[in-house]
Short mmCIF file of C-alpha atoms and ligand atoms in Angstrom, two decimals:
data_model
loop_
_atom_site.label_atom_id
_atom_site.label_comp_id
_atom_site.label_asym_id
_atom_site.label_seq_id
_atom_site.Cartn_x
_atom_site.Cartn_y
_atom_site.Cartn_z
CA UNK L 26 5.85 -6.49 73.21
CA UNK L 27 9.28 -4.30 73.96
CA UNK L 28 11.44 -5.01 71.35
CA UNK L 29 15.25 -4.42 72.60
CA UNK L 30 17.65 -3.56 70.21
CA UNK L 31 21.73 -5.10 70.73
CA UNK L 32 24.04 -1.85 71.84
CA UNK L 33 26.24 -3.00 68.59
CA UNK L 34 24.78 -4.87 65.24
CA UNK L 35 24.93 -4.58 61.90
CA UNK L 36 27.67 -3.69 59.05
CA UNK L 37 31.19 -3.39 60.18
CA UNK L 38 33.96 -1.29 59.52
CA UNK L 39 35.45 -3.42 56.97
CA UNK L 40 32.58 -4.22 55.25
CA UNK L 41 31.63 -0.61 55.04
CA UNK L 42 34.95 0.17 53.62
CA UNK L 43 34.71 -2.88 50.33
CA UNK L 44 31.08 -1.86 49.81
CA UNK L 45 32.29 2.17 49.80
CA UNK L 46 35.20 0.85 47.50
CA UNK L 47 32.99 -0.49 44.91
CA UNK L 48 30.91 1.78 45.07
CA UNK L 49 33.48 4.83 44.40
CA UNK L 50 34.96 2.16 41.44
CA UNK L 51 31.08 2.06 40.29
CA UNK L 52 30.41 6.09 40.39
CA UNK L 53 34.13 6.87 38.58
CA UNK L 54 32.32 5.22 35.60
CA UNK L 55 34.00 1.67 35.80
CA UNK L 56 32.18 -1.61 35.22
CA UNK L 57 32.53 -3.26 38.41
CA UNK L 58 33.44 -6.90 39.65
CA UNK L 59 33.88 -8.46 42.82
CA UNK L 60 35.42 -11.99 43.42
CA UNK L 61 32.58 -13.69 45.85
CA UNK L 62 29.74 -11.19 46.90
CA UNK L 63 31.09 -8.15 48.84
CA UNK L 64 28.43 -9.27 52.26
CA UNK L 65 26.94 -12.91 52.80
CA UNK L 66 23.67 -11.12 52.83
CA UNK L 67 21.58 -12.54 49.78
CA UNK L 68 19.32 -9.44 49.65
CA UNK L 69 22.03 -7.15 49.77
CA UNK L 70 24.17 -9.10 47.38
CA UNK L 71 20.73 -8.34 45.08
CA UNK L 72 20.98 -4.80 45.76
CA UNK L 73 24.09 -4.23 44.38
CA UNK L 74 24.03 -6.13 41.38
CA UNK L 75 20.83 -4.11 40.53
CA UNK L 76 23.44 -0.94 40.91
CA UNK L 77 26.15 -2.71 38.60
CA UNK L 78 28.50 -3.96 41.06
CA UNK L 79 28.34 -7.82 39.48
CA UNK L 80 29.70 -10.88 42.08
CA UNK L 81 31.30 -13.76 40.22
CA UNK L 82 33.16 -17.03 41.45
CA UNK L 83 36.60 -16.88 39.90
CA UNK L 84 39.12 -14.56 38.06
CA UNK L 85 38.20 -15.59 34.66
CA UNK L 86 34.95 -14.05 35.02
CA UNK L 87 35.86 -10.93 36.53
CA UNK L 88 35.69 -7.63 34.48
CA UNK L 89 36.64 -4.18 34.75
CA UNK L 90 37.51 -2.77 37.97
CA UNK L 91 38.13 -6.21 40.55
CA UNK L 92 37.12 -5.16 43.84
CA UNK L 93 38.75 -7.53 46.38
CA UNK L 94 36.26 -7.78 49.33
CA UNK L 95 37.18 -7.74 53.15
CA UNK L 96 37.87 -11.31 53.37
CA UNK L 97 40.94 -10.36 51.51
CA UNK L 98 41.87 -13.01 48.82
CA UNK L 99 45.24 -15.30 48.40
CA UNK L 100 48.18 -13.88 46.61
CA UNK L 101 48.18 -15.93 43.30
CA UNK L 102 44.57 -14.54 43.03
CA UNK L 103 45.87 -10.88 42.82
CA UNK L 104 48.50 -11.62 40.69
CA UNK L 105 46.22 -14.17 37.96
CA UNK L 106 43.90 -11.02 37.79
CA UNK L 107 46.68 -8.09 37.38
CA UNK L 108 48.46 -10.61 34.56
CA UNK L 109 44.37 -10.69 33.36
CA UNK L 110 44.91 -6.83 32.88
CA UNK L 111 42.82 -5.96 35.46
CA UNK L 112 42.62 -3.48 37.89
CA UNK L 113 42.81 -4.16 41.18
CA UNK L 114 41.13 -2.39 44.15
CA UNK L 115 42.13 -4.16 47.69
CA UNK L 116 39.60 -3.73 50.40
CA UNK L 117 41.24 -6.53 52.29
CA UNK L 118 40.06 -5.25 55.80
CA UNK L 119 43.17 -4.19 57.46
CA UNK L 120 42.55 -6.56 60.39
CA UNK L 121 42.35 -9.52 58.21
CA UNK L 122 45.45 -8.15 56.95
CA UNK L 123 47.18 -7.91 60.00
CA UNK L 124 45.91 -11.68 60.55
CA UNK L 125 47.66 -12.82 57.09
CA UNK L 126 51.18 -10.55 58.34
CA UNK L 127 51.00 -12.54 61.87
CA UNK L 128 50.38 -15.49 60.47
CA UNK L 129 53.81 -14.66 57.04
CA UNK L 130 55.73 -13.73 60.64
CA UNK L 131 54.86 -16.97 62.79
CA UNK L 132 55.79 -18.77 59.42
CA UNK L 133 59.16 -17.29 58.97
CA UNK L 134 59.94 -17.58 62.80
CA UNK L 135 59.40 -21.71 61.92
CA UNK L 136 56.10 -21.90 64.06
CA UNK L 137 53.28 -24.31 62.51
CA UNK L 138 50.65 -21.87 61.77
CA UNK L 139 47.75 -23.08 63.39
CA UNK L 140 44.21 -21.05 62.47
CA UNK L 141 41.62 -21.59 64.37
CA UNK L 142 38.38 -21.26 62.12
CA UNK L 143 36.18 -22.83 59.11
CA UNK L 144 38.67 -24.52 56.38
CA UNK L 145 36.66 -23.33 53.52
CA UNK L 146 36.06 -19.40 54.75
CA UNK L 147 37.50 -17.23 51.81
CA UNK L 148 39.39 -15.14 54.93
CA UNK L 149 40.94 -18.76 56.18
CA UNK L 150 41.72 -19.49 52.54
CA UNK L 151 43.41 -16.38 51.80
CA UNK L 152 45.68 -16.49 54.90
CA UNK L 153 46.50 -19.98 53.76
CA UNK L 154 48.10 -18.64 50.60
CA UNK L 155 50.34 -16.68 51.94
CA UNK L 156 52.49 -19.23 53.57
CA UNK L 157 54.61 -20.89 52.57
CA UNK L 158 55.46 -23.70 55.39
CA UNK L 159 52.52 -26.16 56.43
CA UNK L 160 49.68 -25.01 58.21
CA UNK L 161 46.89 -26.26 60.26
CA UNK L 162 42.94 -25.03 60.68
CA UNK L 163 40.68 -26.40 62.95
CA UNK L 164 37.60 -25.57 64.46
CA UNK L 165 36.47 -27.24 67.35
CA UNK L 166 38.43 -28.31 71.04
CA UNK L 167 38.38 -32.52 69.58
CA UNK L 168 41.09 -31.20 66.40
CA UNK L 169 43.63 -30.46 68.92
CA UNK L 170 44.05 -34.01 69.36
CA UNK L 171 44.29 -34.58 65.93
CA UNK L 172 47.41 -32.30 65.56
CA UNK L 173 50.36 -33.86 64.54
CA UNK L 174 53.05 -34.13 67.60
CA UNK L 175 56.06 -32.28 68.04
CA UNK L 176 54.59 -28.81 66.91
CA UNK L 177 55.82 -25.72 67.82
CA UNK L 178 52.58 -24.23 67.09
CA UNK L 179 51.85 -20.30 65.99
CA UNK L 180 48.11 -20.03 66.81
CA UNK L 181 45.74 -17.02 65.29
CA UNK L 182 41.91 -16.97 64.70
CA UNK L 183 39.77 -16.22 62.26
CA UNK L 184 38.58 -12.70 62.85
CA UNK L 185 35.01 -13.63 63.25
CA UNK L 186 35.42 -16.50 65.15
CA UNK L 187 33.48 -17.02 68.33
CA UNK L 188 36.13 -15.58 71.19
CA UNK L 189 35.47 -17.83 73.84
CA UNK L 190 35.47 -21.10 71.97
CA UNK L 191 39.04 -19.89 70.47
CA UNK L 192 40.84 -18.81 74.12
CA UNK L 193 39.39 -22.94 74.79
CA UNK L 194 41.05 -23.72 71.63
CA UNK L 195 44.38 -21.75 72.13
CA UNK L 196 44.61 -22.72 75.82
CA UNK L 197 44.42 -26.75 74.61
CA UNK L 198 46.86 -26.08 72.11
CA UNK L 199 48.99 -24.54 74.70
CA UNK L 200 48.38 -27.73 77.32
CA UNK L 201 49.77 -29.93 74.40
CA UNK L 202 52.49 -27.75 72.82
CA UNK L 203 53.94 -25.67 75.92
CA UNK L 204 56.01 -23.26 73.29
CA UNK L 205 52.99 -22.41 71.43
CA UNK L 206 52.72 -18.37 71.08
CA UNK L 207 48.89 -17.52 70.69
CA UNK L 208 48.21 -14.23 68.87
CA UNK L 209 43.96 -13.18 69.01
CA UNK L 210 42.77 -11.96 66.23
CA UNK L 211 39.18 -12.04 66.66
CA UNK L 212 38.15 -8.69 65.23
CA UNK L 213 37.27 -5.70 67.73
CA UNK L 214 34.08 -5.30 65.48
CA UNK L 215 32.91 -9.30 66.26
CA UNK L 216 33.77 -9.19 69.80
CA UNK L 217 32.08 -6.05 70.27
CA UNK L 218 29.14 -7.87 68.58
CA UNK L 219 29.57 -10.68 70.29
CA UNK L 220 29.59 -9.36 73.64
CA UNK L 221 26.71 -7.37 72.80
CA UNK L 222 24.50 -10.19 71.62
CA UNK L 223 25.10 -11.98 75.12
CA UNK L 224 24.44 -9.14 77.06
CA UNK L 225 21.23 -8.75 74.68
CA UNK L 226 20.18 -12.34 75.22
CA UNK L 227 20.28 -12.51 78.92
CA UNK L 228 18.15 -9.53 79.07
CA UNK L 229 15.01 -11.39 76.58
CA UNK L 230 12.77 -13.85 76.27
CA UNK L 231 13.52 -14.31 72.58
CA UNK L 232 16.43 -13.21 69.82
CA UNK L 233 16.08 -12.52 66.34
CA UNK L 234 19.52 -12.76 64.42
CA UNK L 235 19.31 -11.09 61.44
CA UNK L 236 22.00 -12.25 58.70
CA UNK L 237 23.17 -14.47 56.09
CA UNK L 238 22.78 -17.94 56.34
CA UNK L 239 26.22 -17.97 54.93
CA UNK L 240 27.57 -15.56 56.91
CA UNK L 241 30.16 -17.08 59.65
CA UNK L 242 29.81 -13.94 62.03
CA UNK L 243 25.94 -14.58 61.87
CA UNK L 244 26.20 -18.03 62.99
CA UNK L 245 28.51 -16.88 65.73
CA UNK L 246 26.07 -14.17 67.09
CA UNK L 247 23.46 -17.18 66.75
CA UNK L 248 25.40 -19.69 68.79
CA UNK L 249 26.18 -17.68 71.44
CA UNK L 250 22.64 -15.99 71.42
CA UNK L 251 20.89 -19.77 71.71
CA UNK L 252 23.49 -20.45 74.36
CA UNK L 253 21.66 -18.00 76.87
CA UNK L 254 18.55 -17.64 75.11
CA UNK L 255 17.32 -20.68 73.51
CA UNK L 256 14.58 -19.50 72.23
CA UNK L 257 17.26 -17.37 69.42
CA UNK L 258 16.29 -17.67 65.50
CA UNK L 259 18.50 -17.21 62.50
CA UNK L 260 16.49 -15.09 59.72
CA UNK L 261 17.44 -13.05 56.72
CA UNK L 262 14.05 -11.08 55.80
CA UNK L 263 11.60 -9.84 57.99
CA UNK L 264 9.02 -12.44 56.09
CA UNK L 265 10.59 -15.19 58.13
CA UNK L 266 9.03 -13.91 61.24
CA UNK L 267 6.53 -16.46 62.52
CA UNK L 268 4.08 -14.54 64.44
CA UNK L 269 3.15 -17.97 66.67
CA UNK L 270 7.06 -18.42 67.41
CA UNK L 271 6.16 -15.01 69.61
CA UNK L 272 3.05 -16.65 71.88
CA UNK L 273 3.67 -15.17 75.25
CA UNK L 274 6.77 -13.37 74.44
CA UNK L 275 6.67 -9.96 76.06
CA UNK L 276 9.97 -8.72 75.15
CA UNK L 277 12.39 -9.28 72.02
CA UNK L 278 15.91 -8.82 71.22
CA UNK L 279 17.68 -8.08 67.61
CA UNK L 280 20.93 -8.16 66.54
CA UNK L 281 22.57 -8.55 62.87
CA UNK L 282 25.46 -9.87 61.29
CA UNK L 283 28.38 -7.79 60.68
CA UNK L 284 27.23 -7.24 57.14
CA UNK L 285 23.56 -6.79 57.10
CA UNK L 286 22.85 -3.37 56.36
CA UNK L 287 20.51 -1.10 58.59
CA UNK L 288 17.57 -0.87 55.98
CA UNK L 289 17.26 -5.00 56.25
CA UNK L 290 17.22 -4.22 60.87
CA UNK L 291 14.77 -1.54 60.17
CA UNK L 292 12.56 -4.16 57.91
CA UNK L 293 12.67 -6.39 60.93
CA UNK L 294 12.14 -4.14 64.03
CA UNK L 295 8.97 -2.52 61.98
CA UNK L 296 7.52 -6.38 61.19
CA UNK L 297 7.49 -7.09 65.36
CA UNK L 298 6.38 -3.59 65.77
CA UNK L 299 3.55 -4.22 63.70
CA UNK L 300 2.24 -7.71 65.93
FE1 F3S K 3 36.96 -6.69 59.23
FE2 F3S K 3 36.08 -7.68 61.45
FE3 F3S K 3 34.41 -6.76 59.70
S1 F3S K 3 37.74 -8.46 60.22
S2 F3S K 3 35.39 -7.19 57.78
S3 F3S K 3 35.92 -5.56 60.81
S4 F3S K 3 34.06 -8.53 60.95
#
Protein backbone atom coordinates (compact mmCIF):
# COMPACT_ATOMS: atom_id res chain seq x y z
CA UNK A 1 0.00 0.00 0.00
CA UNK A 2 1.68 3.63 -1.04
CA UNK A 3 0.98 5.78 1.60
CA UNK A 4 0.99 9.59 0.22
CA UNK A 5 1.79 12.15 2.46
CA UNK A 6 -0.27 16.00 2.02
CA UNK A 7 2.56 18.64 0.55
CA UNK A 8 1.49 20.79 3.86
CA UNK A 9 0.15 19.23 7.41
CA UNK A 10 0.75 19.51 10.69
CA UNK A 11 1.59 22.42 13.38
CA UNK A 12 1.35 25.91 12.17
CA UNK A 13 3.17 28.92 12.56
CA UNK A 14 1.13 30.24 15.29
CA UNK A 15 0.86 27.35 17.13
CA UNK A 16 4.55 26.83 16.99
CA UNK A 17 5.07 30.25 18.26
CA UNK A 18 2.42 29.77 21.84
CA UNK A 19 3.90 26.29 22.33
CA UNK A 20 7.74 27.97 21.90
CA UNK A 21 6.32 30.77 24.27
CA UNK A 22 5.52 28.50 27.03
CA UNK A 23 8.00 26.69 26.67
CA UNK A 24 10.77 29.62 26.98
CA UNK A 25 8.24 30.87 30.17
CA UNK A 26 8.72 27.04 31.40
CA UNK A 27 12.77 26.83 30.90
CA UNK A 28 13.28 30.68 32.55
CA UNK A 29 12.17 28.78 35.72
CA UNK A 30 8.43 30.03 35.85
CA UNK A 31 5.47 27.86 36.80
CA UNK A 32 3.48 27.92 33.79
CA UNK A 33 -0.34 28.36 32.91
CA UNK A 34 -2.26 28.52 29.90
CA UNK A 35 -5.98 29.63 29.63
CA UNK A 36 -7.57 26.54 27.45
CA UNK A 37 -4.86 23.98 26.20
CA UNK A 38 -2.21 25.61 23.93
CA UNK A 39 -3.34 22.74 20.70
CA UNK A 40 -6.82 20.82 20.56
CA UNK A 41 -4.66 17.78 20.41
CA UNK A 42 -5.52 15.63 23.63
CA UNK A 43 -2.18 13.75 23.48
CA UNK A 44 -0.25 16.70 23.08
CA UNK A 45 -2.19 18.68 25.61
CA UNK A 46 -0.80 15.41 27.89
CA UNK A 47 2.60 16.05 26.84
CA UNK A 48 2.93 19.25 28.10
CA UNK A 49 1.36 19.06 31.27
CA UNK A 50 3.82 16.15 31.98
CA UNK A 51 6.60 19.09 31.22
CA UNK A 52 4.76 21.64 33.66
CA UNK A 53 3.00 23.76 31.30
CA UNK A 54 -0.64 23.20 33.26
CA UNK A 55 -4.08 24.12 30.97
CA UNK A 56 -6.93 25.43 33.08
CA UNK A 57 -10.50 26.86 32.16
CA UNK A 58 -10.60 30.34 33.61
CA UNK A 59 -8.42 33.16 35.16
CA UNK A 60 -9.00 32.24 38.66
CA UNK A 61 -7.13 29.18 38.21
CA UNK A 62 -4.31 30.40 36.37
CA UNK A 63 -0.82 30.68 38.08
CA UNK A 64 2.44 32.01 37.44
CA UNK A 65 3.42 32.94 34.08
CA UNK A 66 -0.31 33.08 31.85
CA UNK A 67 0.52 32.10 28.49
CA UNK A 68 -2.26 33.36 26.18
CA UNK A 69 -2.51 30.77 23.32
CA UNK A 70 -2.96 31.57 19.49
CA UNK A 71 -6.59 31.83 19.62
CA UNK A 72 -5.82 35.05 21.32
CA UNK A 73 -8.29 35.75 24.25
CA UNK A 74 -10.91 38.85 24.84
CA UNK A 75 -9.67 41.98 26.42
CA UNK A 76 -11.38 41.84 29.92
CA UNK A 77 -9.55 38.43 30.11
CA UNK A 78 -6.07 40.15 29.93
CA UNK A 79 -6.89 42.74 32.07
CA UNK A 80 -8.87 40.26 35.09
CA UNK A 81 -5.47 38.33 34.98
CA UNK A 82 -2.86 41.44 35.03
CA UNK A 83 -5.29 43.00 38.06
CA UNK A 84 -4.76 38.97 39.34
CA UNK A 85 -0.96 39.97 39.41
CA UNK A 86 -0.11 37.92 36.80
CA UNK A 87 2.12 37.93 34.13
CA UNK A 88 1.10 37.94 30.93
CA UNK A 89 2.76 36.39 27.83
CA UNK A 90 0.53 37.06 24.46
CA UNK A 91 0.99 34.53 21.78
CA UNK A 92 -2.16 35.76 20.15
CA UNK A 93 -1.10 34.63 16.55
CA UNK A 94 -0.59 37.80 14.73
CA UNK A 95 -3.14 36.82 12.07
CA UNK A 96 -5.83 36.34 14.54
CA UNK A 97 -4.71 39.62 15.60
CA UNK A 98 -4.99 41.27 12.51
CA UNK A 99 -8.62 39.55 12.37
CA UNK A 100 -9.61 41.27 15.89
CA UNK A 101 -7.90 44.99 14.36
CA UNK A 102 -10.20 44.47 11.05
CA UNK A 103 -12.90 43.55 12.76
CA UNK A 104 -12.14 47.16 16.02
CA UNK A 105 -11.81 49.07 12.31
CA UNK A 106 -15.13 47.76 10.52
CA UNK A 107 -16.68 48.58 14.03
CA UNK A 108 -15.57 52.11 14.26
CA UNK A 109 -16.33 52.73 10.47
CA UNK A 110 -20.25 51.74 11.78
CA UNK A 111 -20.26 48.38 9.73
CA UNK A 112 -22.17 45.35 11.57
CA UNK A 113 -19.37 43.05 12.11
CA UNK A 114 -20.37 39.97 10.67
CA UNK A 115 -17.86 36.72 11.45
CA UNK A 116 -18.28 34.04 9.67
CA UNK A 117 -17.35 30.92 11.92
CA UNK A 118 -18.34 28.65 15.12
CA UNK A 119 -20.03 31.01 17.97
CA UNK A 120 -18.34 29.24 20.73
CA UNK A 121 -14.51 29.06 19.11
CA UNK A 122 -12.24 30.83 21.79
CA UNK A 123 -10.71 32.85 18.43
CA UNK A 124 -14.59 33.94 17.53
CA UNK A 125 -15.04 34.74 21.21
CA UNK A 126 -12.10 36.79 21.60
CA UNK A 127 -12.78 38.94 18.48
CA UNK A 128 -16.22 39.38 19.97
CA UNK A 129 -14.77 41.23 22.94
CA UNK A 130 -13.22 43.64 21.36
CA UNK A 131 -16.16 45.43 19.96
CA UNK A 132 -17.96 47.37 21.09
CA UNK A 133 -21.11 47.80 18.55
CA UNK A 134 -23.30 44.56 17.82
CA UNK A 135 -22.00 41.82 15.99
CA UNK A 136 -23.11 38.85 14.13
CA UNK A 137 -21.46 35.05 13.66
CA UNK A 138 -22.78 32.58 11.58
CA UNK A 139 -21.75 29.57 10.06
CA UNK A 140 -23.55 28.17 7.37
CA UNK A 141 -25.20 29.89 3.77
CA UNK A 142 -29.21 29.39 5.65
CA UNK A 143 -27.91 32.33 8.64
CA UNK A 144 -27.73 34.86 6.01
CA UNK A 145 -31.33 34.85 5.92
CA UNK A 146 -31.58 35.13 9.39
CA UNK A 147 -29.66 38.51 9.46
CA UNK A 148 -31.45 41.28 10.58
CA UNK A 149 -32.34 43.83 7.52
CA UNK A 150 -30.91 47.02 6.83
CA UNK A 151 -27.20 46.00 7.63
CA UNK A 152 -24.38 47.55 6.39
CA UNK A 153 -22.45 44.53 7.03
CA UNK A 154 -18.37 44.29 7.73
CA UNK A 155 -17.75 40.58 6.95
CA UNK A 156 -14.34 38.63 8.20
CA UNK A 157 -13.78 34.85 8.85
CA UNK A 158 -12.55 32.88 11.25
CA UNK A 159 -8.99 32.09 10.32
CA UNK A 160 -9.52 28.43 10.09
CA UNK A 161 -12.59 28.44 8.49
CA UNK A 162 -13.19 26.36 5.41
CA UNK A 163 -12.37 29.07 2.37
CA UNK A 164 -14.77 28.07 -0.03
CA UNK A 165 -17.82 27.75 2.17
CA UNK A 166 -16.90 31.48 3.47
CA UNK A 167 -16.40 33.29 -0.30
CA UNK A 168 -20.38 31.35 -0.52
CA UNK A 169 -21.03 33.00 2.67
CA UNK A 170 -19.53 36.52 1.91
CA UNK A 171 -20.88 36.52 -1.66
CA UNK A 172 -24.72 35.90 -0.05
CA UNK A 173 -24.10 38.48 2.32
CA UNK A 174 -23.08 40.69 -0.45
CA UNK A 175 -26.43 39.64 -2.72
CA UNK A 176 -28.47 40.86 0.38
CA UNK A 177 -26.48 43.85 1.68
CA UNK A 178 -24.91 45.44 -1.63
CA UNK A 179 -22.51 47.85 0.69
CA UNK A 180 -21.13 45.02 2.51
CA UNK A 181 -17.07 45.22 2.45
CA UNK A 182 -15.75 41.53 2.82
CA UNK A 183 -12.23 41.29 4.32
CA UNK A 184 -10.70 37.19 4.15
CA UNK A 185 -9.08 36.23 6.80
CA UNK A 186 -8.78 32.65 6.45
CA UNK A 187 -5.21 32.06 7.56
CA UNK A 188 -2.40 31.45 4.78
CA UNK A 189 -1.40 28.40 7.04
CA UNK A 190 -5.30 26.75 6.69
CA UNK A 191 -5.63 27.51 3.14
CA UNK A 192 -2.38 26.18 2.38
CA UNK A 193 -3.66 23.10 4.31
CA UNK A 194 -6.66 23.15 2.88
CA UNK A 195 -5.69 23.22 -0.58
CA UNK A 196 -3.30 20.62 0.10
CA UNK A 197 -5.71 18.13 1.61
CA UNK A 198 -7.90 18.41 -1.71
CA UNK A 199 -5.20 18.03 -3.91
CA UNK A 200 -4.20 14.96 -1.52
CA UNK A 201 -7.68 13.49 -1.68
CA UNK A 202 -8.22 13.45 -5.33
CA UNK A 203 -5.04 11.68 -5.75
CA UNK A 204 -6.26 8.42 -3.03
CA UNK A 205 -8.40 5.92 -2.42
CA UNK A 206 -8.57 6.73 1.28
CA UNK A 207 -7.55 9.83 3.85
CA UNK A 208 -6.49 9.67 7.25
CA UNK A 209 -6.95 13.11 9.13
CA UNK A 210 -4.97 13.19 11.92
CA UNK A 211 -6.17 15.81 14.71
CA UNK A 212 -8.24 16.79 17.52
CA UNK A 213 -11.65 16.00 17.63
CA UNK A 214 -11.94 19.45 18.97
CA UNK A 215 -9.92 21.01 16.73
CA UNK A 216 -12.00 23.32 14.11
CA UNK A 217 -9.10 23.27 11.43
CA UNK A 218 -9.25 19.35 11.72
CA UNK A 219 -12.79 19.18 10.96
CA UNK A 220 -12.21 21.52 8.07
CA UNK A 221 -9.38 19.37 6.49
CA UNK A 222 -12.01 16.44 7.18
CA UNK A 223 -14.92 18.01 5.38
CA UNK A 224 -13.29 18.94 2.52
CA UNK A 225 -11.20 15.62 2.43
CA UNK A 226 -14.76 13.44 2.57
CA UNK A 227 -15.99 15.86 -0.05
CA UNK A 228 -13.61 14.25 -2.76
CA UNK A 229 -12.71 11.26 -0.99
CA UNK A 230 -15.41 9.73 0.93
CA UNK A 231 -13.79 7.19 2.13
CA UNK A 232 -11.73 10.19 4.66
CA UNK A 233 -11.52 9.30 8.62
CA UNK A 234 -11.04 11.65 11.50
CA UNK A 235 -8.42 9.98 14.09
CA UNK A 236 -6.22 11.25 16.85
CA UNK A 237 -3.78 8.14 17.63
CA UNK A 238 -2.49 5.79 15.36
CA UNK A 239 -4.56 2.98 17.57
CA UNK A 240 -7.67 4.15 15.79
CA UNK A 241 -6.53 2.67 12.60
CA UNK A 242 -8.88 -0.15 11.63
CA UNK A 243 -6.88 -2.42 9.57
CA UNK A 244 -10.38 -3.81 7.73
CA UNK A 245 -11.36 0.00 6.96
CA UNK A 246 -8.10 -0.57 4.44
CA UNK A 247 -9.57 -3.92 2.41
CA UNK A 248 -8.53 -3.23 -1.11
CA UNK A 249 -7.03 0.08 -0.55
CA UNK A 250 -3.81 0.32 -2.50
CA UNK A 251 -2.89 3.77 -1.78
CA UNK A 252 -3.42 6.21 1.34
CA UNK A 253 -3.30 9.78 2.02
CA UNK A 254 -2.42 11.73 5.51
CA UNK A 255 -2.78 14.98 6.52
CA UNK A 256 -2.99 16.67 10.18
CA UNK A 257 -4.48 19.44 11.83
CA UNK A 258 -2.71 22.60 12.17
CA UNK A 259 -1.68 21.63 15.65
CA UNK A 260 -0.80 18.03 15.72
CA UNK A 261 2.74 17.75 16.12
CA UNK A 262 5.03 15.62 13.71
CA UNK A 263 5.87 12.81 16.34
CA UNK A 264 1.80 12.02 16.50
CA UNK A 265 2.12 11.93 11.82
CA UNK A 266 5.13 9.83 12.29
CA UNK A 267 3.02 7.40 14.85
CA UNK A 268 0.51 7.16 12.07
CA UNK A 269 2.48 6.80 8.77
CA UNK A 270 4.66 3.90 10.71
CA UNK A 271 1.10 2.04 11.91
CA UNK A 272 -0.02 1.80 7.83
CA UNK A 273 3.54 1.09 7.09
CA UNK A 274 3.46 -1.73 9.27
CA UNK A 275 -0.06 -3.51 7.43
FE1 LIG B 1 -2.49 31.29 13.34
FE2 LIG B 1 -3.59 30.23 11.25
FE3 LIG B 1 -2.31 28.74 12.93
S1 LIG B 1 -4.43 31.83 12.53
S2 LIG B 1 -2.66 29.72 14.87
S3 LIG B 1 -1.41 30.34 11.67
S4 LIG B 1 -4.14 28.14 11.87
Amino acid sequence: MEIVRAEVMGVCFGVRRAMECAEAALHAGHQVSTLGPLVHNPQETARLARLGIRAVDVPEDCTGTVVIRAHGARPDVFAALRAGGRTVVDATCPFVRKSQQIACQFADAGHAVIIVGHPDHPEVQGILGYIRTPAYVISQLDDVANLPPDLTPGVIAQTTFNENTFGEIARAITRRYPATLVHDTVCSATRDRQDAARTLATRVEAVYVIGGRASSNTNRLAEICRELCPTTFLIETADEIIPADLHGITRVGVTAGASTPDWLIDEVVARLRGL
